[in-house]
CSV table of C-alpha atoms in Angstrom, one decimal:
chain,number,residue,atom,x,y,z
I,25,UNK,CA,9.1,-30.8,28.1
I,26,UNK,CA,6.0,-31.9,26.8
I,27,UNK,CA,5.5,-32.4,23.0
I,28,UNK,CA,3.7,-29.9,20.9
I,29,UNK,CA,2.8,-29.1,17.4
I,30,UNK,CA,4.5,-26.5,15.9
I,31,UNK,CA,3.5,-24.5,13.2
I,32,UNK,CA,7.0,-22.0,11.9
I,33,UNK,CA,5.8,-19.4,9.7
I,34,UNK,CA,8.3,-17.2,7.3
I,35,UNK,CA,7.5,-14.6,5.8
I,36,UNK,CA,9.6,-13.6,2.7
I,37,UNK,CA,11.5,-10.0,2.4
I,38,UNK,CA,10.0,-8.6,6.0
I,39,UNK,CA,12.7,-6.2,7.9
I,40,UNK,CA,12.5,-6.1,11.4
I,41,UNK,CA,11.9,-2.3,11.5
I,42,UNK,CA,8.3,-2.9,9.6
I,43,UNK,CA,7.3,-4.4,12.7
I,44,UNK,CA,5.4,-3.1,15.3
I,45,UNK,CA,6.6,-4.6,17.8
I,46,UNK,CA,10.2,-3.5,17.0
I,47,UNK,CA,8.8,0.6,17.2
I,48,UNK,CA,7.9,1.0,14.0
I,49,UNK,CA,5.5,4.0,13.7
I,50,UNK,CA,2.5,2.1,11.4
I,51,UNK,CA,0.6,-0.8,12.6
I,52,UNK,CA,1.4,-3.3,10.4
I,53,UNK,CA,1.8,-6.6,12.0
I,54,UNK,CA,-0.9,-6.2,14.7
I,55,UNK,CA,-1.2,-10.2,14.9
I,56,UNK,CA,2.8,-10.7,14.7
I,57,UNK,CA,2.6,-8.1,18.0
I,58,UNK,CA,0.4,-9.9,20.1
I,59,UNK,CA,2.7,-13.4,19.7
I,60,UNK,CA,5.5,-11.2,20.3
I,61,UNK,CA,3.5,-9.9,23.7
I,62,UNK,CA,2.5,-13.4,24.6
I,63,UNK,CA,5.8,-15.4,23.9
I,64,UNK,CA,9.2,-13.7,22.9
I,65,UNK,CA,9.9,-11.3,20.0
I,66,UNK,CA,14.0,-10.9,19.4
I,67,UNK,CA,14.3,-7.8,18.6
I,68,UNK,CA,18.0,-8.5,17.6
I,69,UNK,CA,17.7,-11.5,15.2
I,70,UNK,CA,19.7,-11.9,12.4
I,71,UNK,CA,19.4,-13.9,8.6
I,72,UNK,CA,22.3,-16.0,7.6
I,73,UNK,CA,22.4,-14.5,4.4
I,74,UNK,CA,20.1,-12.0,2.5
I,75,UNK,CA,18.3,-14.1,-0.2
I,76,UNK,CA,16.2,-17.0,0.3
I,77,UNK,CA,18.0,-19.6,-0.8
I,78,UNK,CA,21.2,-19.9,1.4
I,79,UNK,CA,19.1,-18.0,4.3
I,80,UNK,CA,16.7,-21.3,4.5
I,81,UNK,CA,19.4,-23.8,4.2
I,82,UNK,CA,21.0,-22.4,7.1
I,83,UNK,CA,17.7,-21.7,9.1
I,84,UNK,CA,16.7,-25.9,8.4
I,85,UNK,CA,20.3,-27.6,9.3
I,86,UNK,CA,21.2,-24.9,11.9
I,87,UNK,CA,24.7,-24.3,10.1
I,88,UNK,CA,25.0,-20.6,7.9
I,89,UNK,CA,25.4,-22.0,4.1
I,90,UNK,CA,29.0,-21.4,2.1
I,91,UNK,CA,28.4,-18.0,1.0
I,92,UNK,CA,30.5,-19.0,-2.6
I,93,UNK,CA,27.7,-21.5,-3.4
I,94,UNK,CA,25.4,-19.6,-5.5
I,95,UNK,CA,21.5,-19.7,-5.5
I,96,UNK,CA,21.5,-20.4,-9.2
I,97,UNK,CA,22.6,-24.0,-8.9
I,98,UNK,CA,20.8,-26.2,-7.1
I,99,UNK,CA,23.0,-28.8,-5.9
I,100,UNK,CA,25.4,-26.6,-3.5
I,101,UNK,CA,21.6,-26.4,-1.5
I,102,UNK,CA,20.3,-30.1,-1.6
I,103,UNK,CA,24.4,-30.7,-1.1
I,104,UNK,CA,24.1,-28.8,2.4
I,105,UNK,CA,21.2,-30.2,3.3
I,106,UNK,CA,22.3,-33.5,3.4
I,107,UNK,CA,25.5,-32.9,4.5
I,108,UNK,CA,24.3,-31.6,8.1
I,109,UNK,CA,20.6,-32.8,8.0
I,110,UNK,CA,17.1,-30.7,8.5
I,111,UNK,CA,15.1,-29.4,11.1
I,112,UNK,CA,12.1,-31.6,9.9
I,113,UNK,CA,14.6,-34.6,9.6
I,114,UNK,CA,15.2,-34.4,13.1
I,115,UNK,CA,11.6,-33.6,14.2
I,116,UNK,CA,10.1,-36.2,12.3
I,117,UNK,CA,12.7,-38.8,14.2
I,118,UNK,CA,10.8,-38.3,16.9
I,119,UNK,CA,7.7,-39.6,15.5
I,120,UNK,CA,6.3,-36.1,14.1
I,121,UNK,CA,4.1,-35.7,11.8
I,122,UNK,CA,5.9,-33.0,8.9
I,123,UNK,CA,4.1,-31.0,6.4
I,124,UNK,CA,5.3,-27.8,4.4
I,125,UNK,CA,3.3,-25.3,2.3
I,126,UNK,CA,5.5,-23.8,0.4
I,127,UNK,CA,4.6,-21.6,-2.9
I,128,UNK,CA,8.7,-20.0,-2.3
I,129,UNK,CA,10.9,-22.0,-6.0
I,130,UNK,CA,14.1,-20.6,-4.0
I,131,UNK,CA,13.0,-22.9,-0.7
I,132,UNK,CA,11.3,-25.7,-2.9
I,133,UNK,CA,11.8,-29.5,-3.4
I,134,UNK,CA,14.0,-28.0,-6.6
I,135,UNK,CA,16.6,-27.4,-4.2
I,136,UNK,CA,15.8,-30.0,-1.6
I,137,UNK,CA,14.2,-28.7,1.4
I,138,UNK,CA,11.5,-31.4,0.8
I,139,UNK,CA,14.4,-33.6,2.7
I,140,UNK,CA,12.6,-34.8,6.2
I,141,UNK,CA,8.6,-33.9,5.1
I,142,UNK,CA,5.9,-36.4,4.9
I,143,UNK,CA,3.7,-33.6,2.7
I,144,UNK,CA,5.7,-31.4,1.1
I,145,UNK,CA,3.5,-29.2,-1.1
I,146,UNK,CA,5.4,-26.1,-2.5
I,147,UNK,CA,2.8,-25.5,-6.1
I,148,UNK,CA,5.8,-25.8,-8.5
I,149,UNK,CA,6.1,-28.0,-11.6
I,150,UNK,CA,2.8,-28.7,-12.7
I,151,UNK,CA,4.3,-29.9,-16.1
I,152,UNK,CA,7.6,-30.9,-17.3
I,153,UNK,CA,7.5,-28.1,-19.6
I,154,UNK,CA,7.4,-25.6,-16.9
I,155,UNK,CA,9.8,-27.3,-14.8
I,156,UNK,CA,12.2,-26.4,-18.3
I,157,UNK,CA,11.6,-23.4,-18.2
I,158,UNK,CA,12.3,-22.7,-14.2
I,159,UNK,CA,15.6,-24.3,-14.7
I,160,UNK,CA,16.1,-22.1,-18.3
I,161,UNK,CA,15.4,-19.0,-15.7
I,162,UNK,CA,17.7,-20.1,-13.2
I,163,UNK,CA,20.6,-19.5,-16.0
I,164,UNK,CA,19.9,-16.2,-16.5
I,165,UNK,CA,17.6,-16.2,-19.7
I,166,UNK,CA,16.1,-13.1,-19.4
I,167,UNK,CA,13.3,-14.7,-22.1
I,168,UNK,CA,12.8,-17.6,-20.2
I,169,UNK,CA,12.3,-15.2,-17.0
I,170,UNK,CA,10.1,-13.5,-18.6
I,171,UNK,CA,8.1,-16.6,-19.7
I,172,UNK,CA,7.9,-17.7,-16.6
I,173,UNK,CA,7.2,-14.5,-14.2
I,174,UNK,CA,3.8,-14.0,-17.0
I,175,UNK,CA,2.7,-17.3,-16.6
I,176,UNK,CA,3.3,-17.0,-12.7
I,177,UNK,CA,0.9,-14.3,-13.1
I,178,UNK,CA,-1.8,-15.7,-15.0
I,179,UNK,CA,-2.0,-18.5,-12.4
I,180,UNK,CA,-1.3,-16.8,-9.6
I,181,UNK,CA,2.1,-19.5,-8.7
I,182,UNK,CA,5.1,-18.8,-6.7
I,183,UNK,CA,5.3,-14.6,-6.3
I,184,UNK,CA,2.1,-13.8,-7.1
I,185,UNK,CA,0.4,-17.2,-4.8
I,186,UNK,CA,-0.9,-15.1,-1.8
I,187,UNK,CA,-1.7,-17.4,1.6
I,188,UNK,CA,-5.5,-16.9,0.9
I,189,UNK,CA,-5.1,-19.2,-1.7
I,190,UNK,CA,-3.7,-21.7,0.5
I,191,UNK,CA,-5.0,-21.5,4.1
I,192,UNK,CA,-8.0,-24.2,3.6
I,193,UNK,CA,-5.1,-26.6,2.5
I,194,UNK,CA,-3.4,-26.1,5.4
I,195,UNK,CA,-6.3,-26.1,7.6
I,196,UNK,CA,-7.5,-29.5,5.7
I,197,UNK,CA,-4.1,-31.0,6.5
I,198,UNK,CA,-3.6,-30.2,10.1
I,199,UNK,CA,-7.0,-32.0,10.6
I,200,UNK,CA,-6.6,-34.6,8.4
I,201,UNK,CA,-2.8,-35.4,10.9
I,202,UNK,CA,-2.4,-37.7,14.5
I,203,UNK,CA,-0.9,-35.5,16.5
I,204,UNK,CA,1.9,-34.1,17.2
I,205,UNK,CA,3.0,-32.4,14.3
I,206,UNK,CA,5.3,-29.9,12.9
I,207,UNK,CA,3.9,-27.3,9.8
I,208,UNK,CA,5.9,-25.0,8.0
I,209,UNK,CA,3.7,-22.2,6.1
I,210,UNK,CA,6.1,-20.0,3.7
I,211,UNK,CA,4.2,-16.4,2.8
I,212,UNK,CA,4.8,-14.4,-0.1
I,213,UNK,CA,2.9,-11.7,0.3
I,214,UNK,CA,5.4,-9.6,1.6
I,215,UNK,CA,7.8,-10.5,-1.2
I,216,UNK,CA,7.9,-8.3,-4.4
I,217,UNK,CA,5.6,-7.8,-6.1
I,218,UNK,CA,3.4,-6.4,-3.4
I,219,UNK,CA,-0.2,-6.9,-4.5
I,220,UNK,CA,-2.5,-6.5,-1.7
I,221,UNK,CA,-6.4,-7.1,-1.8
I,222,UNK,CA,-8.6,-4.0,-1.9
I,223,UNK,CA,-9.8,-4.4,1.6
I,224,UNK,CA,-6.7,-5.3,3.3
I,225,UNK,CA,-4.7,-1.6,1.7
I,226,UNK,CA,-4.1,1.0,4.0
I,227,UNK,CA,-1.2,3.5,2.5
I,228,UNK,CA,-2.0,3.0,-1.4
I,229,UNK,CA,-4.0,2.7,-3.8
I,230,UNK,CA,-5.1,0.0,-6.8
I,231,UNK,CA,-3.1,2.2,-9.3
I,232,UNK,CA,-0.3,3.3,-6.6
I,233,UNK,CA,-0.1,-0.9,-6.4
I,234,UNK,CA,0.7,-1.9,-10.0
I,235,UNK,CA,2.6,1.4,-10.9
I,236,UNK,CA,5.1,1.4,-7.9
I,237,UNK,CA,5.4,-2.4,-8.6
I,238,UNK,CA,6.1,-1.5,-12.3
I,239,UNK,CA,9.1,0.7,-10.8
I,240,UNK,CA,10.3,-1.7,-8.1
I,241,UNK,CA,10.8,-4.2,-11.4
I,242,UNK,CA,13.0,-1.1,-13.0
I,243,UNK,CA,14.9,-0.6,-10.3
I,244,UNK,CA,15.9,-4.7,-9.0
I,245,UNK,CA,18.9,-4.3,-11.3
I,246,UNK,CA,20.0,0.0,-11.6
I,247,UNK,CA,22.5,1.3,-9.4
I,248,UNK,CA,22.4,5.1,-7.9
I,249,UNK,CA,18.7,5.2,-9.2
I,250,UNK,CA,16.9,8.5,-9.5
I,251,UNK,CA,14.2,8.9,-7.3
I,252,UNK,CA,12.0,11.4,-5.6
I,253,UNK,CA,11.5,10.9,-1.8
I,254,UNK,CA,7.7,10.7,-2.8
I,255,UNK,CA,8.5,7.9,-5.1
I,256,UNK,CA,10.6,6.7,-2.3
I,257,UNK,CA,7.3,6.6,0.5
I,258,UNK,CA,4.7,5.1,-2.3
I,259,UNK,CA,7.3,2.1,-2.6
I,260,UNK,CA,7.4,1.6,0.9
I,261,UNK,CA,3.7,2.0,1.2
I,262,UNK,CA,3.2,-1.1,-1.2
I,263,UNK,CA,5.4,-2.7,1.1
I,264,UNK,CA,3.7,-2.4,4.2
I,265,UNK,CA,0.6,-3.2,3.0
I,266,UNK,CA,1.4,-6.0,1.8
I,267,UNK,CA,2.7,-6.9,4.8
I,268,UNK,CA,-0.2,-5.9,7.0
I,269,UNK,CA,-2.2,-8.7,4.8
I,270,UNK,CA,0.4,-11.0,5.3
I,271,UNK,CA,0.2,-10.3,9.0
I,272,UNK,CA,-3.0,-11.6,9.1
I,273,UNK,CA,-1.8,-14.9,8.0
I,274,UNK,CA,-1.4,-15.5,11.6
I,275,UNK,CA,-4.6,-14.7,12.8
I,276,UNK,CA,-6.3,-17.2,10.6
I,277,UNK,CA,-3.8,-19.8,11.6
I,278,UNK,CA,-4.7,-19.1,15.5
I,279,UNK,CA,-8.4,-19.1,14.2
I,280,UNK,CA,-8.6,-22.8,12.5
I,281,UNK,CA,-5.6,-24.7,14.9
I,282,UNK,CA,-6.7,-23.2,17.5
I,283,UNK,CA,-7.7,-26.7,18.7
I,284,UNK,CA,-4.2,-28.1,18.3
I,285,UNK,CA,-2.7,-25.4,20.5
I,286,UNK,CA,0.6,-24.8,18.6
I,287,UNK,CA,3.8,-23.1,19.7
I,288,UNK,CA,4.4,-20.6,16.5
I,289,UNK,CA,7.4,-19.6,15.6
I,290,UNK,CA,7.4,-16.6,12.9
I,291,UNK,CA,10.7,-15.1,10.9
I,292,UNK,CA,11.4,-13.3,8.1
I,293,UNK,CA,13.6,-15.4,5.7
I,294,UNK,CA,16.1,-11.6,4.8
I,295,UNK,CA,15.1,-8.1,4.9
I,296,UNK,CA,14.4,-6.1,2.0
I,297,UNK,CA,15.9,-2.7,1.0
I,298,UNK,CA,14.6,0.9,-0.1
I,299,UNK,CA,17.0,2.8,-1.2
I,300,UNK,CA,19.7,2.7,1.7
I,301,UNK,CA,23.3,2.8,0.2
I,302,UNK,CA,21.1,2.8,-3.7
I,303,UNK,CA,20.0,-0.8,-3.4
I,304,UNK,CA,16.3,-1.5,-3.6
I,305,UNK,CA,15.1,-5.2,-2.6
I,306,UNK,CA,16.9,-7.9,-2.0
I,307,UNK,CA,18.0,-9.3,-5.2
I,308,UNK,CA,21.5,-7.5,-4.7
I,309,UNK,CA,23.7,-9.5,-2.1
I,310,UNK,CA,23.5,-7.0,0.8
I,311,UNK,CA,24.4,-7.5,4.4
I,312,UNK,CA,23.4,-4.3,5.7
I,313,UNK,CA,20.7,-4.0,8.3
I,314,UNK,CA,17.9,-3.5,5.9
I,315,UNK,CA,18.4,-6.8,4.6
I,316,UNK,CA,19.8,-9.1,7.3
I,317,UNK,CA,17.9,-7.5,10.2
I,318,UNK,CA,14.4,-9.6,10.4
I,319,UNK,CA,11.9,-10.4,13.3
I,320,UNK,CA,12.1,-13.4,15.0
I,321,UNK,CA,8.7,-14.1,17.5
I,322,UNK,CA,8.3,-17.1,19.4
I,323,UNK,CA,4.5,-17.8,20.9
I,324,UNK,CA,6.0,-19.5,24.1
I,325,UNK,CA,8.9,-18.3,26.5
I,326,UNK,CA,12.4,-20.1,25.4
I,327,UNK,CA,14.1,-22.3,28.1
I,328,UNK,CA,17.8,-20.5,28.3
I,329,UNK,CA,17.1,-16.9,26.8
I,330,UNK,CA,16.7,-14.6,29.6
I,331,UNK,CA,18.3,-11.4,26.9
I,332,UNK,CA,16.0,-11.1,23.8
I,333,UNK,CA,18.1,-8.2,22.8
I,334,UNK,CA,21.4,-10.0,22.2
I,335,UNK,CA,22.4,-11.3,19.0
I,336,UNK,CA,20.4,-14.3,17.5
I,337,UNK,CA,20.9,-16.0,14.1
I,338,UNK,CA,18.2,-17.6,12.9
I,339,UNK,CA,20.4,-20.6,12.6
I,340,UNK,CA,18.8,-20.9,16.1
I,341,UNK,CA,15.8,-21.9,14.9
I,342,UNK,CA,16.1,-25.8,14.9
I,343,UNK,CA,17.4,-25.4,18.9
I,344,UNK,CA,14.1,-23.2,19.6
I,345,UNK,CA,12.3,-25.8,17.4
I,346,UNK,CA,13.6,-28.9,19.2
I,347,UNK,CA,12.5,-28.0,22.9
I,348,UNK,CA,9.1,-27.9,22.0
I,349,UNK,CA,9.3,-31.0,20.3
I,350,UNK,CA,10.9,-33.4,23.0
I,351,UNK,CA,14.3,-32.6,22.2
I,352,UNK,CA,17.8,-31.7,24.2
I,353,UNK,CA,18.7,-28.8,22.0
I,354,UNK,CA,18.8,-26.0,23.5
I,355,UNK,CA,19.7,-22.2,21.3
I,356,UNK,CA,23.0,-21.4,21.9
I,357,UNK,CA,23.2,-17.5,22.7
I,358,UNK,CA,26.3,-15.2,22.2
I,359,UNK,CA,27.1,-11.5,22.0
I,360,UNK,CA,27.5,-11.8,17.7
I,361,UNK,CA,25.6,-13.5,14.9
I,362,UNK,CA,27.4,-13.9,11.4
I,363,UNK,CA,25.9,-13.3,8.4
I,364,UNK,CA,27.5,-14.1,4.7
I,365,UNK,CA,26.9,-14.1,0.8
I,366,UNK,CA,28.2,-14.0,-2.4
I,367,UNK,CA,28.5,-11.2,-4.7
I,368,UNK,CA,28.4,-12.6,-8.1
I,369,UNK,CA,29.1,-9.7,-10.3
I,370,UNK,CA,32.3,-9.1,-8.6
I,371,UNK,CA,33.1,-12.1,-7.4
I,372,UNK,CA,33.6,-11.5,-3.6
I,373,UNK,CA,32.6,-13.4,-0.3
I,374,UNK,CA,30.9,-11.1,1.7
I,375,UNK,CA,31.0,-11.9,5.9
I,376,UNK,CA,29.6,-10.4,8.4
I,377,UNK,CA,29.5,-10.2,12.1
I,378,UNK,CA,26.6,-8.7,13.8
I,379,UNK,CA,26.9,-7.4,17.6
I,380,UNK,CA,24.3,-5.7,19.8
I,381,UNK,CA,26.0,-3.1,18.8
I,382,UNK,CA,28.4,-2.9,16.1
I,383,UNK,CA,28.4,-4.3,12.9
I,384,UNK,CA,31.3,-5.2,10.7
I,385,UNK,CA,31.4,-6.0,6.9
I,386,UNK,CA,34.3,-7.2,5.0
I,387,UNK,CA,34.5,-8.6,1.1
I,388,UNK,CA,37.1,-10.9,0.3
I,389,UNK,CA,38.3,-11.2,-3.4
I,390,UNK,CA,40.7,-13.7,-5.0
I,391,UNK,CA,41.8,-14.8,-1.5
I,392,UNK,CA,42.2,-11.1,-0.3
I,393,UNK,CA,40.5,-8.2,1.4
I,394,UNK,CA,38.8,-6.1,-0.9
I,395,UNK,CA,36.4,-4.0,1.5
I,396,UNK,CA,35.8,-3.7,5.1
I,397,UNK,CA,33.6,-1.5,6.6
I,398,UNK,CA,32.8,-1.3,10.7
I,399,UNK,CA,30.0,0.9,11.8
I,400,UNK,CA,28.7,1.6,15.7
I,401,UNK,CA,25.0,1.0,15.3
I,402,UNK,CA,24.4,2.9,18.2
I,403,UNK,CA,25.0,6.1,16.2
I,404,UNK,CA,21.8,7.4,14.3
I,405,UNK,CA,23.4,7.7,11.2
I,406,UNK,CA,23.6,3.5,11.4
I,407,UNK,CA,25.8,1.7,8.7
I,408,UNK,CA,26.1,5.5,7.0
I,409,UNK,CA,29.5,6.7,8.6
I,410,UNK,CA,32.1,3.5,8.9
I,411,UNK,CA,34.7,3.6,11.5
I,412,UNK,CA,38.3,3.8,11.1
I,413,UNK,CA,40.2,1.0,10.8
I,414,UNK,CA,41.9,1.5,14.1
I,415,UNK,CA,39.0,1.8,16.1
I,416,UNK,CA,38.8,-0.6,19.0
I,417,UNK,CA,35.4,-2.1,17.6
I,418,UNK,CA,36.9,-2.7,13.9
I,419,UNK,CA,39.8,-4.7,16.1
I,420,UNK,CA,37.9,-6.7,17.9
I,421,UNK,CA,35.8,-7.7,15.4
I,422,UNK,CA,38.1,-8.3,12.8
I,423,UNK,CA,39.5,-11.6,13.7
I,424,UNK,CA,35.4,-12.8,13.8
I,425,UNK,CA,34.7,-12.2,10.6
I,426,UNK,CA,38.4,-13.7,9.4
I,427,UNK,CA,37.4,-16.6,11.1
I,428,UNK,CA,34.3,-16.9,9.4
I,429,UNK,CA,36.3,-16.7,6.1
I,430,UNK,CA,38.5,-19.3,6.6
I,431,UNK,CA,36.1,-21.7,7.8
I,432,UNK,CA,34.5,-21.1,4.8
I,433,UNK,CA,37.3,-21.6,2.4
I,434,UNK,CA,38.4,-25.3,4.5
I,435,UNK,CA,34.7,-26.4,3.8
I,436,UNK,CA,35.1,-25.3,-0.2
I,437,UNK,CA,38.4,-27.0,-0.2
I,438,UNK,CA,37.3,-30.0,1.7
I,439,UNK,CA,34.2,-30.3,-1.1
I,440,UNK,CA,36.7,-29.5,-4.2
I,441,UNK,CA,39.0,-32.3,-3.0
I,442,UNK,CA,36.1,-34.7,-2.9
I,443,UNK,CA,34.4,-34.2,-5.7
I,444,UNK,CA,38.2,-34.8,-7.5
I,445,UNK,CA,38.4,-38.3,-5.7
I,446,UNK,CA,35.0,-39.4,-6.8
C-alpha cells in the first residue's frame, strides 16, 4: 500500500456511548461521525486498561501493560516501552517523519513515550522546580497536588491546556515536515475538569461549568456518594460539552492538513464513569464498560476487518497504523479483547475479557481469586445483574481471563529475577 501521513488523535476520558455514531441520543461528536461514515468506526473497541498511563503503553507497543505496575512510578512505563518497542519506533524505521503534541503528564516524555519521536512536545517541565513538584505529586502529597493542579490553572498546562491553544503548533509543524509523516495530537478537553468555551456549550451553563466541576473534584475519591439524579444530568452535561468542543478538534485538523491528505485514526485513551456501580471518573481502577468501552474511528477502510462489531483492543492500533504506513502488519481480529489494572487500595490484579457479548471480571489477591463477576451484555440491565458461576458464559470465559493472569505473573517473575541478577 501506498505510504501516507497519519495523524492518530486521542482523546482523554471519552466513552463510546457519548458518541454519536455509537446511538447516543445528543450530537456530540458530529466531526468524529462523519470519519466514522467515511472510513470505519468500531463500535466494539476496547482500552487495555482504564487510566492513561498503562492504556497508552499498551496502545504504542501493541502488548496490554502488567496490570501490577502502577501509574505512580515511572519506570514500570519507560520499562515496557523499551522492552517491546513503539508504534512511532517502528514508523519512523521506515523513514517517517514523527511528531507528538502532547499536553497528557500521564503519556509524557516523564514516562517515556517520547521513545521513537523526532518532536516530541508534551508542555511539561518548564523549570526544574516544577518538574519537583510533578514527581512530589506523583507520591501522593496531597500539598504538592495541590501546588501543582493551581499552577496548572494559572497557566493553563496539562488538564486545563485545551487543543485551541495548540492547533497553530501543530499546523506550523506539519508544514514545516518532508513528507510522509506520522502526528500524534493528545486532547484534553474531554478529561476532567470540563471547561468549555462560551460558544462551544450546549447543555450548561458558565456557573453549571465551575460548580459541577467543583463536585466532580468531591467526588474522584467518595464511595456510595449522595447524589440527586439532577446532580447526576448537570455532571454529564459538563461532560458532553466538553466533548462536543473537543470534537471539533477534528474539523480543524481536516481544515489546515487538508493538503497532506492524512489517514486519521481517533480513540479514546479509557472511558469515564458517572455514577454506575458509585464510581465517578476514572481515577478508580474500573473495568466496567463505562470506563473500558471507547470509540475507535478509522478515516480509511482496514485491509482484513470485514466485522467492525467484534471485539477490538486498541492494542490494535500499531497493526491499523502500520498498513498505512508501508508496513506488513496487519490487526489481528478475535471474538474477545482483554482488559486489566491494578487496584491499589486493595491490592488486587484486576483482568478482564471482553466478548461481543459477554463480559467477565475477576480480581485476584495474594495469588488468589478474590472476585469474579460475568455479566451477558446483551441484557439491558448490562454489568448490573452478574451471572452465576455455573453459567455456560462464566465457563467459557474463565480459563481467558486465568490465562491472562498467569501470563502476567511469568512476566513479573521474569522482571523480579532480573532485576536480582543485575
Amino acid at each position: 500500500m501506498t505510504e501516507r501521513n497519519v495523524v492518530i488523535v486521542t482523546y482523554d476520558s471519552l466513552r463510546a456511548d457519548h458518541c454519536g455514531y455509537m446511538g447516543y441520543e445528543r450530537d456530540t461528536t458530529p466531526n468524529l461521525d462523519e470519519l466514522a461514515e467515511e472510513g470505519v468506526g468500531f463500535t466494539n473497541a476496547i482500552s487495555p486498561a482504564s487510566r492513561t498511563n498503562p492504556s497508552m503503553a499498551g496502545v504504542f507497543t501493541g502488548e496490554p501493560m502488567v496490570a501490577r505496575d502502577r501509574v505512580a512510578d515511572p519506570d514500570h512505563a519507560r520499562r515496557h516501552l523499551a522492552r517491546y518497542g513503539t508504534l512511532a519506533e517502528e514508523v519512523s524505521g521506515r523513514g517517517y517523519t514523527t511528531g507528538a503534541f502532547n499536553p497528557n503528564a500521564y503519556a509524557s516524555r516523564h514516562y517515556g513515550f517520547d521513545r521513537g519521536f523526532d518532536h516530541f512536545e508534551d508542555f511539561l517541565f518548564s523549570s526544574d522546580q516544577y518538574q519537583q513538584v510533578f514527581q512530589k505529586h506523583l507520591s501522593d502529597s496531597t500539598l504538592y497536588t495541590l501546588v501543582r493542579n493551581f499552577r496548572n490553572y494559572l497557566r493553563r498546562e496539562e488538564a486545563f491546556k485545551t487543543w485551541d491553544r495548540y492547533i497553530d503548533e501543530i499546523e506550523a509543524w506539519c508544514k514545516d515536515q518532508s513528507e510522509p509523516f506520522l502526528l500524534w495530537v493528545f486532547s484534553l478537553d474531554t478529561h476532567f475538569p470540563h471547561l468549555t468555551p462560551r460558544q462551544h456549550r450546549e447543555w450548561s451553563s458558565l456557573f453549571e461549568q465551575y460548580y459541577y466541576n467543583w463536585r466532580c473534584n468531591q467526588l474522584i475519591d467518595e464511595m456510595d456518594p449522595d447524589l440527586s439524579e439532577k446532580e447526576v444530568r448537570k455532571i454529564v452535561d459538563i461532560y458532553d460539552d466538553s466533548v462536543r468542543f473537543g470534537d471539533v478538534l477534528l474539523y480543524e485538523l481536516q481544515e489546515r492538513l487538508a493538503e497532506f491528505d492524512p489517514v486519521y485514526v481517533v480513540f479514546g485513551d479509557h472511558g469515564e464513569a458517572f455514577g454506575e456501580r458509585d464510581i465517578y471518573g476514572h481515577f478508580y481502577p474500573s473495568l466496567y464498560e463505562e470506563n473500558i468501552h471507547v470509540p475507535l474511528v478509522v478515516s480509511e477502510a482496514v485491509d482484513g476487518i470485514d466485522d467492525h462489531t467484534k471485539p477490538l483492543s486498541l492494542t490494535q492500533v500499531p497493526s491499523i497504523v502500520s498498513q498505512f504506513t508501508g508496513g506488513d502488519d496487519r490487526p489481528e481480529v478475535g471474538n474477545w479483547a482483554v482488559a486489566s489494572d491494578y487496584d491499589g487500595r486493595t491490592d488486587r490484579n484486576l483482568i478482564a475479557v471482553r466478548t461481543e457479548e459477554a463480559k467477565q471480571i475477576v480480581s485476584w489477591q495474594d495469588g488468589q481469586v478474590a472476585r469474579e463477576e460475568t455479566y451477558d451484555l446483551r441484557e439491558a440491565t448490562l454489568e448490573e445483574s452478574p451471572l452465576p458461576i455455573d453459567s455456560s458464559i462464566h465457563e467459557t470465559l474463565r480459563p481467558l481471563t486465568q490465562r491472562r493472569y498467569n501470563h502476567e505473573e511469568e512476566l513479573l517473575s521474569i522482571t523480579s529475577s532480573v532485576a536480582d541478577v543485575a
